[in-house]
Short mmCIF file of C-alpha atoms in Angstrom, two decimals:
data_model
loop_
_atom_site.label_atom_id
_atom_site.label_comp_id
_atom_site.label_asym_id
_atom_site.label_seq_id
_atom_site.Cartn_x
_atom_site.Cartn_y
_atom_site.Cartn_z
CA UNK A 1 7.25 12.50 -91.57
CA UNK A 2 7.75 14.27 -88.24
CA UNK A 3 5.85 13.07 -85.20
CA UNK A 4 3.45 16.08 -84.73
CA UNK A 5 2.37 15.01 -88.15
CA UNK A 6 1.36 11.62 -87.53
CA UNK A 7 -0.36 12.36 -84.63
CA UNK A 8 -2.39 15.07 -86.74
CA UNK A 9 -3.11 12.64 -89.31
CA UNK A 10 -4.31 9.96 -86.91
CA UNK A 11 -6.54 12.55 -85.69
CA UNK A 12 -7.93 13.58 -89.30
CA UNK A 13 -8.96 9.83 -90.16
CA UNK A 14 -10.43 9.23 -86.90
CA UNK A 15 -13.18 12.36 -87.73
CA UNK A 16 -13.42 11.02 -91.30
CA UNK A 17 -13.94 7.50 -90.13
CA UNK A 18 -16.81 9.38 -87.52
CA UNK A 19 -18.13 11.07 -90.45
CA UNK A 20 -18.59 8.02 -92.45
CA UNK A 21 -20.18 5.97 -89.83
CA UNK A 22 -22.73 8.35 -88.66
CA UNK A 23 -23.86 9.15 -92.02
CA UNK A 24 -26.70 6.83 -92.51
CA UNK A 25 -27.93 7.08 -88.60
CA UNK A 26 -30.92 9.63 -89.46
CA UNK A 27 -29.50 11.94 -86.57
CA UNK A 28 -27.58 14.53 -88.09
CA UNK A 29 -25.05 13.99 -85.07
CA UNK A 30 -21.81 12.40 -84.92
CA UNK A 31 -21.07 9.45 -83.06
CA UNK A 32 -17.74 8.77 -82.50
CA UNK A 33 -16.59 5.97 -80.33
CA UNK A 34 -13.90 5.78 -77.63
CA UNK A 35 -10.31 5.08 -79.01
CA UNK A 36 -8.94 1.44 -77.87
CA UNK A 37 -6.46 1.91 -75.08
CA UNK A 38 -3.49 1.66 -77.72
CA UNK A 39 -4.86 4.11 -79.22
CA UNK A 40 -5.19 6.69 -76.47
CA UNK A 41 -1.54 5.66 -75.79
CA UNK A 42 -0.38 6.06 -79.05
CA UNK A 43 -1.92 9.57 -79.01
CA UNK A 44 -0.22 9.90 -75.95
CA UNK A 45 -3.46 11.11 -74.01
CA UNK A 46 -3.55 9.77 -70.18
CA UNK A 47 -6.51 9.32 -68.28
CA UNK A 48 -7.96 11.84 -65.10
CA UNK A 49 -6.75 10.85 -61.66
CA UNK A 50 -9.64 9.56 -59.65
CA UNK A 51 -9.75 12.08 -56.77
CA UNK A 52 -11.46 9.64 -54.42
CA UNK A 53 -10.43 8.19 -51.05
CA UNK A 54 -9.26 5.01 -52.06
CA UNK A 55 -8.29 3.69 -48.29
CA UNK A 56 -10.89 2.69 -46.14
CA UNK A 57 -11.29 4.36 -42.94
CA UNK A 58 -9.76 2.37 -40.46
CA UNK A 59 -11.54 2.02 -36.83
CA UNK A 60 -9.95 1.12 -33.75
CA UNK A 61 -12.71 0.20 -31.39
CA UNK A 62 -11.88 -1.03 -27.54
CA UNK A 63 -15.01 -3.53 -26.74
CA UNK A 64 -15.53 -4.21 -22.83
CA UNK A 65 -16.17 -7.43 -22.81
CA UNK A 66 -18.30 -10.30 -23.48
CA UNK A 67 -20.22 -10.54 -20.31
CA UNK A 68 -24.15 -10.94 -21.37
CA UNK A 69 -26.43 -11.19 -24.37
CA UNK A 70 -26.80 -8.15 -25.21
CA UNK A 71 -23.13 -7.24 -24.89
CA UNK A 72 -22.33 -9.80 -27.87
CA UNK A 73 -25.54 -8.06 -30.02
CA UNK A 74 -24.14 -4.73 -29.73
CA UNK A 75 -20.45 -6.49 -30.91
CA UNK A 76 -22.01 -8.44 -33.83
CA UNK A 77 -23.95 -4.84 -34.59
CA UNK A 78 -20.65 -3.38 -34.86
CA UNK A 79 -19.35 -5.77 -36.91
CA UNK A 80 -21.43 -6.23 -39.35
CA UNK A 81 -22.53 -2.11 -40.08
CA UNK A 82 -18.25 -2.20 -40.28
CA UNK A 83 -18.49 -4.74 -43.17
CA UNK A 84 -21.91 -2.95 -44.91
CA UNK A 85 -20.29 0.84 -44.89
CA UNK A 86 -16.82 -0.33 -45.89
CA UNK A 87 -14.84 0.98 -42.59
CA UNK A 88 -11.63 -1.25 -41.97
CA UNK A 89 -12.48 -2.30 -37.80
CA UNK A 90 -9.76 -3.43 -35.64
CA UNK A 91 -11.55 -4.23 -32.31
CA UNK A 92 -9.97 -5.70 -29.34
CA UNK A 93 -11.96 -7.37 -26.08
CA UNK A 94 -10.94 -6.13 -23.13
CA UNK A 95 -12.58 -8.86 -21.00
CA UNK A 96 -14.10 -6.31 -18.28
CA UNK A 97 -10.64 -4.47 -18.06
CA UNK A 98 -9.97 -1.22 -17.90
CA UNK A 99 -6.10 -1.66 -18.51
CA UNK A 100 -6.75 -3.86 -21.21
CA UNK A 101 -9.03 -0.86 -23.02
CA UNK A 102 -5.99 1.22 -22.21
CA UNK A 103 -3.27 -1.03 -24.02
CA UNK A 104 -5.41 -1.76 -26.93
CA UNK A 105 -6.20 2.05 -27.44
CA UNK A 106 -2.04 2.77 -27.16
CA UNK A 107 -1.99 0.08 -30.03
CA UNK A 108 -4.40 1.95 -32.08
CA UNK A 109 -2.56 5.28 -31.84
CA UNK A 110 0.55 3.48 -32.95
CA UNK A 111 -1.16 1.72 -35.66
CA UNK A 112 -2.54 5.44 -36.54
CA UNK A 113 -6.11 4.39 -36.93
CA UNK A 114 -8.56 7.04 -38.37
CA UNK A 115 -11.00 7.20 -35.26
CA UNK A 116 -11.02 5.38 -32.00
CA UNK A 117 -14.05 3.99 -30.22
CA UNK A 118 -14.48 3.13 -26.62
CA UNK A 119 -17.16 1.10 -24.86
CA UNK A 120 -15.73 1.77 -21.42
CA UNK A 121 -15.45 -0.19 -17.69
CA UNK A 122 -15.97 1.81 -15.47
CA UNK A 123 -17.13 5.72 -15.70
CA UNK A 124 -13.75 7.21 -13.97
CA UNK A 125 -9.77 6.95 -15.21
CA UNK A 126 -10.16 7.79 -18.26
CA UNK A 127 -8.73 11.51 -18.77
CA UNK A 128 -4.47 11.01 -19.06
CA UNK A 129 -5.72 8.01 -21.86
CA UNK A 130 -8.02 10.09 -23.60
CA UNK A 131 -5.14 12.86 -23.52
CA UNK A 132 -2.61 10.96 -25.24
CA UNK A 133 -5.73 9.80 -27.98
CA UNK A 134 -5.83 13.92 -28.21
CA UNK A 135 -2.32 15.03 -28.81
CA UNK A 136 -1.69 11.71 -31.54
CA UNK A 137 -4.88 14.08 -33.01
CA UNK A 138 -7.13 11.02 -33.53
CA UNK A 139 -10.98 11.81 -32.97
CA UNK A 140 -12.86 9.81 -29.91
CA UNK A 141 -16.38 8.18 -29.86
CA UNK A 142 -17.48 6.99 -26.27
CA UNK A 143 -20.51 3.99 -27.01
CA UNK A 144 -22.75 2.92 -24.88
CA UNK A 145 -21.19 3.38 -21.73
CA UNK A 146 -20.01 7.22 -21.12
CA UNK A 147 -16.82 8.53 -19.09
CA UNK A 148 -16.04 11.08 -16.74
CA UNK A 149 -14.36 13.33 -17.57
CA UNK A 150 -13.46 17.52 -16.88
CA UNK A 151 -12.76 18.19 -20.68
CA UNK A 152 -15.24 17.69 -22.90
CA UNK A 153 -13.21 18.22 -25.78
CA UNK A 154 -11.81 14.61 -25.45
CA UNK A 155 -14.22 12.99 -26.70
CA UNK A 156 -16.32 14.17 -30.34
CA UNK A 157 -20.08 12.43 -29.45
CA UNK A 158 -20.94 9.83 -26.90
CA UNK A 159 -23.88 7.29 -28.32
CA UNK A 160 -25.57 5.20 -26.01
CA UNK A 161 -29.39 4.65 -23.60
CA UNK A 162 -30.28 6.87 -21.40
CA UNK A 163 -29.86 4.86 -18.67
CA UNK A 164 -30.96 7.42 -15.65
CA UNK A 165 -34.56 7.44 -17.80
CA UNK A 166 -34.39 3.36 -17.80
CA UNK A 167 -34.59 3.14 -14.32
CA UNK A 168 -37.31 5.96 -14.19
CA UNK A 169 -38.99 3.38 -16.69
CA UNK A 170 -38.68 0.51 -14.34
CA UNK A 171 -40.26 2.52 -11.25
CA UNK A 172 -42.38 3.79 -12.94
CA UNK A 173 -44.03 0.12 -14.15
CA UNK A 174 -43.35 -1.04 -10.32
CA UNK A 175 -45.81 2.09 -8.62
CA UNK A 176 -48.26 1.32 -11.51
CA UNK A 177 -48.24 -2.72 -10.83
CA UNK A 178 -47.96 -2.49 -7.36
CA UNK A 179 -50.21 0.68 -6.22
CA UNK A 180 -53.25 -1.33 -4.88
CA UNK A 181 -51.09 -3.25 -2.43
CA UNK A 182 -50.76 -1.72 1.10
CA UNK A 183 -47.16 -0.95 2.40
CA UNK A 184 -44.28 -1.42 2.95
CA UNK A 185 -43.31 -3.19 -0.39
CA UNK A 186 -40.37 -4.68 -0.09
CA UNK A 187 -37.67 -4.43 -3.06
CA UNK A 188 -34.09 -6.54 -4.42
CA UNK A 189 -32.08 -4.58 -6.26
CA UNK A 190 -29.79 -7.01 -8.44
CA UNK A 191 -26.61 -4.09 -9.79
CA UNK A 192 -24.61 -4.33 -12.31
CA UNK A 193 -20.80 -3.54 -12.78
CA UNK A 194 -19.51 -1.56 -9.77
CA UNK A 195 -18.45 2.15 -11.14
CA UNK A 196 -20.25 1.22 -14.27
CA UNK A 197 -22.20 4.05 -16.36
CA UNK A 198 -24.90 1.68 -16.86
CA UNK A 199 -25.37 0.04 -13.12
CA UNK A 200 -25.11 4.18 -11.54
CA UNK A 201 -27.62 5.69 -13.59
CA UNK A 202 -29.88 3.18 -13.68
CA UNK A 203 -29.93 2.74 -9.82
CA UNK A 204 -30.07 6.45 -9.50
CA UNK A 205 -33.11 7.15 -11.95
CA UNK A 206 -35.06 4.39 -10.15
CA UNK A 207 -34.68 5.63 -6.41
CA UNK A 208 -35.36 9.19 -7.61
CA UNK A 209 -38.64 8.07 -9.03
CA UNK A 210 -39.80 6.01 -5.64
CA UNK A 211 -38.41 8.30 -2.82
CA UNK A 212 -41.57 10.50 -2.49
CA UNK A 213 -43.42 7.15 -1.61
CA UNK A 214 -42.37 5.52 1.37
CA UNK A 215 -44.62 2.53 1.09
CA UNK A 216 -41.31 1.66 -0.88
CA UNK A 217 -38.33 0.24 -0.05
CA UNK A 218 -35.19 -1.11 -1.35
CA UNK A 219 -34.29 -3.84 1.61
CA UNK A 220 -31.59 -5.98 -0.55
CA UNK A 221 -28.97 -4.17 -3.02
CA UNK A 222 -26.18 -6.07 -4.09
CA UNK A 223 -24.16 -6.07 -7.27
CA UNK A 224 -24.00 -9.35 -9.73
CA UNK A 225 -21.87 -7.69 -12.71
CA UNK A 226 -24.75 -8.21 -15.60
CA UNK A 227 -24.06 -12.04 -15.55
CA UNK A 228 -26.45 -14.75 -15.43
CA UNK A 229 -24.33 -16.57 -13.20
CA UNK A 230 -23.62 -14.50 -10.65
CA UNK A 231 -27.54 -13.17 -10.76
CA UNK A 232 -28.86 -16.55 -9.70
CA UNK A 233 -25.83 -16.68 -6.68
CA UNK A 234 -27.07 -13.14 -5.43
CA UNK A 235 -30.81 -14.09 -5.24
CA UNK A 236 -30.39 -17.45 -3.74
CA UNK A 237 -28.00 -15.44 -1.26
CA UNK A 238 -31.67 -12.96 -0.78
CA UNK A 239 -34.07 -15.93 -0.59
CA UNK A 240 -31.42 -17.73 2.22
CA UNK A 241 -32.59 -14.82 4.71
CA UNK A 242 -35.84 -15.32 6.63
CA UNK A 243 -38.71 -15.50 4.92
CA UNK A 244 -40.56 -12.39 6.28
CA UNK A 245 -37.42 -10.63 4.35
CA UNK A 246 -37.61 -12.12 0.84
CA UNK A 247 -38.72 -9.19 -1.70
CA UNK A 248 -41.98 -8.67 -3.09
CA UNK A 249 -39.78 -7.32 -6.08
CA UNK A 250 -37.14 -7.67 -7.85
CA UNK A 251 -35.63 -4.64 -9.65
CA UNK A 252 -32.57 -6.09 -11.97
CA UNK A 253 -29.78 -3.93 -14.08
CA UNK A 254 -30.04 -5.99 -17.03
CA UNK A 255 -31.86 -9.47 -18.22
CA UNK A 256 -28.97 -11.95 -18.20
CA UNK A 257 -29.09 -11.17 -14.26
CA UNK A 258 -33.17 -11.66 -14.00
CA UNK A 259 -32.96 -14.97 -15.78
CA UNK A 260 -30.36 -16.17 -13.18
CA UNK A 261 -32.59 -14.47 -10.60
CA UNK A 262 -35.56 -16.54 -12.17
CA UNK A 263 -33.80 -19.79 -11.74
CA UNK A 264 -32.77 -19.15 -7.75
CA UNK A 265 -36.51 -18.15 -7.22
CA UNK A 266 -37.81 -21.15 -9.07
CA UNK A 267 -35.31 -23.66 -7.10
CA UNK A 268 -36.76 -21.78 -3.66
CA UNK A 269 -40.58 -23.10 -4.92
CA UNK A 270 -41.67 -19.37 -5.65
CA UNK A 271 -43.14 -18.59 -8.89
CA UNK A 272 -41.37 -15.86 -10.22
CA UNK A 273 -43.92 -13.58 -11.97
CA UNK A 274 -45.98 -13.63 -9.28
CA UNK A 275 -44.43 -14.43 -5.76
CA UNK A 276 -41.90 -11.89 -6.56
CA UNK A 277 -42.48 -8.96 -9.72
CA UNK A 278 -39.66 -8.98 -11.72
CA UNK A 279 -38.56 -5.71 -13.65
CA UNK A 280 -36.16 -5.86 -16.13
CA UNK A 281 -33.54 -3.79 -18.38
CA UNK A 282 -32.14 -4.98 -21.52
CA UNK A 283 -34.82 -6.31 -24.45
CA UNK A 284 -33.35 -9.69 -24.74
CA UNK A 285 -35.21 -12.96 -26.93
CA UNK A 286 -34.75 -14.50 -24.04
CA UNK A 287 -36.11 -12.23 -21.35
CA UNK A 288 -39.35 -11.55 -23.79
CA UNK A 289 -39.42 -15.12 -23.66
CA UNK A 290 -39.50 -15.44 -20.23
CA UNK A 291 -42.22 -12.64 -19.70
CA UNK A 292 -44.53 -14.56 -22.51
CA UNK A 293 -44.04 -17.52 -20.01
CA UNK A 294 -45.05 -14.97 -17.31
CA UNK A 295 -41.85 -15.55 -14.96
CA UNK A 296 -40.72 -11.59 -15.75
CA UNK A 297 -43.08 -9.21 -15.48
CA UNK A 298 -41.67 -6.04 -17.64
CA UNK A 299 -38.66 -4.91 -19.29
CA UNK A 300 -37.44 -1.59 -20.17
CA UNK A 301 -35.55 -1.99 -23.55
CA UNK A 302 -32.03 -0.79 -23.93
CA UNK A 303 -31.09 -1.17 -27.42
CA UNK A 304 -27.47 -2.45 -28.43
CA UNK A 305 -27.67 -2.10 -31.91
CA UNK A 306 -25.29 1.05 -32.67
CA UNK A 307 -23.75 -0.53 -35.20
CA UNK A 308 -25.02 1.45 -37.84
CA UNK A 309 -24.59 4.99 -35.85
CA UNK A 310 -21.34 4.03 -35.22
CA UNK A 311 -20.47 3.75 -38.72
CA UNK A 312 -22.35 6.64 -39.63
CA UNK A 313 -20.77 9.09 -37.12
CA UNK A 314 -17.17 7.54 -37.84
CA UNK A 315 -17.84 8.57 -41.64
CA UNK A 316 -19.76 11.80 -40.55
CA UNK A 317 -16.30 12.80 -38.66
CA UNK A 318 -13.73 11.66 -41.49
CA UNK A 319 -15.77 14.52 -43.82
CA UNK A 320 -15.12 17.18 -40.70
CA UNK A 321 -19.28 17.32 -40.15
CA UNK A 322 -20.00 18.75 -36.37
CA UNK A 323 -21.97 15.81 -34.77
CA UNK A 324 -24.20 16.15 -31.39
CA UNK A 325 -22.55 15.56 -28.17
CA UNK A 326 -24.90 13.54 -27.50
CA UNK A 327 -26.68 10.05 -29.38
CA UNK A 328 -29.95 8.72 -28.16
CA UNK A 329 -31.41 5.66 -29.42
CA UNK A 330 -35.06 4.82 -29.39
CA UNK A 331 -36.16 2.61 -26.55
CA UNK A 332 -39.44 1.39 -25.01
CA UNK A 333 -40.23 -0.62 -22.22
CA UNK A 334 -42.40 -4.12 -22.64
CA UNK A 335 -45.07 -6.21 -20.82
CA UNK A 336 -46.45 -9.20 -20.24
CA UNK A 337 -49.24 -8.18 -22.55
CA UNK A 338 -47.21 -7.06 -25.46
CA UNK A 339 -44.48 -10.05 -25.12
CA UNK A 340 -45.89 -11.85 -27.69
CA UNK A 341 -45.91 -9.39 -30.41
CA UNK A 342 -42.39 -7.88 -29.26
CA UNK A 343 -40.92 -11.61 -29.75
CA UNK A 344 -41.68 -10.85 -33.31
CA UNK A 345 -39.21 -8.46 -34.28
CA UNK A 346 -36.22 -9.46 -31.99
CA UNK A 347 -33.00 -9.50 -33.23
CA UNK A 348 -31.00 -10.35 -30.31
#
């Protein structure tokens, strides 16, 4: 018996068999079940390729450091929308370096990641990196922090605050708290990073929004790089100046800085909160903490959890989708009064 016989024999008592068992079901339809697999070999049939990605997308992202708080809620955010969409990440500290972001984003291009993403330094420097990122054809996201840059084209979206309107925030609270007091009012401005995105815009939004009063003034202005530590050194180094020139206010970059701030003021036997208003940027636990104590008097929230946008506009540029140039989170600013409920709902 040839083989095209067999095979059409097979096939003939497979239908008969079909017949047979649907003939008491009531339906008037066949059912036929699925052939084993040594049957579907036998037959030689061969199952449809699966035309689905089957390799992750693979993320290189250049983290700038581990300096406050919020800086390791934005990394954990990162990490774990990574693990709940699936996208391989490969992220590398750069420990407040701006050479180390540019070695670990050469090692990406080699390793031929998918997409890069860069939380950078420092605002400037970053055009000959981002044109080698360009020509190995590998897609950029800026987070959090943006660069500067003369072609736009090096970069697909930047997500992040709007910082400039966080320090209009912060003014904004200080004219309202502080209008019934006569002149001048005296201001401490604690900055962050030097060159930062963050530490600029911020400063800038808040002197824009107090320059057409001149009952205030910003008397102290020195940077303590968004660390706790070096926020308490730089207001004991305020409060070791006369006291007819200690601040009626102090105007901070982010909260790890204010709670240093709060433990100089405290050790100078002021009662932060009240000797001296302290505004805020950030959303900590801990700094909602510390205003339900009443030791800081507002803070305007900059929310670190991208995670999930990340994710989303790394998967959003793997299916060739056109994304915004520009990513805007949500953000609010707290009180005092609404401390309590606010401490809720923190996540960070």
């Amino acid at each position: 018996m040839g083989k095209l016989t067999k095979v059409m024999l097979v096939l003939t008592m497979l239908l008969l068999l079909a017949g047979c068992m649907s003939s008491g079901s009531g339906s008037g339809q066949a059912t036929i079940e699925p052939a084993s697999a040594s049957e579907t070999q036998q037959l030689g049939w061969i199952p449809p390729l699966d035309d689905s990605p089957t390799d992750p997308i693979v993320l290189g992202f250049s983290q700038l450091g581990s300096e406050s708080n919020w800086r390791n809620a934005n990394t954990l955010s990162i990490v774990d929308a990574a693990k709940e969409s699936g996208i391989t990440l490969i992220m590398e500290n750069a420990e407040q370096s701006q050479e180390k972001q540019f070695e670990a984003i050469r090692s990406f291009i080699r390793k031929k990641v998918d997409v890069i993403a860069i939380a950078p330094v420092v605002q400037k420097g970053w055009e000959p990196i981002l044109q080698e990122v360009k020509k190995a054809g590998i897609p950029v996201i800026v987070l959090d922090r943006s660069v500067n840059v003369d072609d736009g084209s090096l970069y697909v979206t930047f997500i992040g605050s709007d910082f400039y309107e966080e320090g209009v925030k912060a003014a904004k609270y200080m004219l309202d708290k502080m209008r019934h007091l006569p002149g001048p009012v005296t201001i401490a401005e604690l900055e962050g990073t030097i060159g930062s995105t963050p530490s600029i815009d911020r400063g800038r939004g808040f002197r824009d929004t107090i320059k057409a009063n001149s009952r205030f003034q910003i008397t102290q202005i020195l940077p303590a790089n968004f660390t706790e530590v070096q926020g308490r050194a730089v207001m004991k180094a305020f409060l070791e100046k006369p006291r007819e020139e200690w601040p009626q206010v102090l105007y901070s970059h982010n909260d790890d800085m204010a709670l240093g701030a709060v433990e100089a003021i405290e050790e100078a036997g002021l009662t932060p909160g009240q000797d001296i208003i302290i505004i805020s940027i950030d959303g900590t636990r801990r700094a909602v903490d510390s205003m339900i104590q009443g030791k800081i008097n507002a803070v305007v929230e900059c929310n670190p959890l991208l995670g999930p946008l990340l994710m989303q506009a790394t998967k959003e540029i793997m299916t060739g989708r056109t994304l915004p140039k520009r990513m805007v989170p949500p953000e609010d600013i707290f009180t005092q009064e609404t401390a309590a409920v606010e401490a809720q709902d923190r996540k960070y």
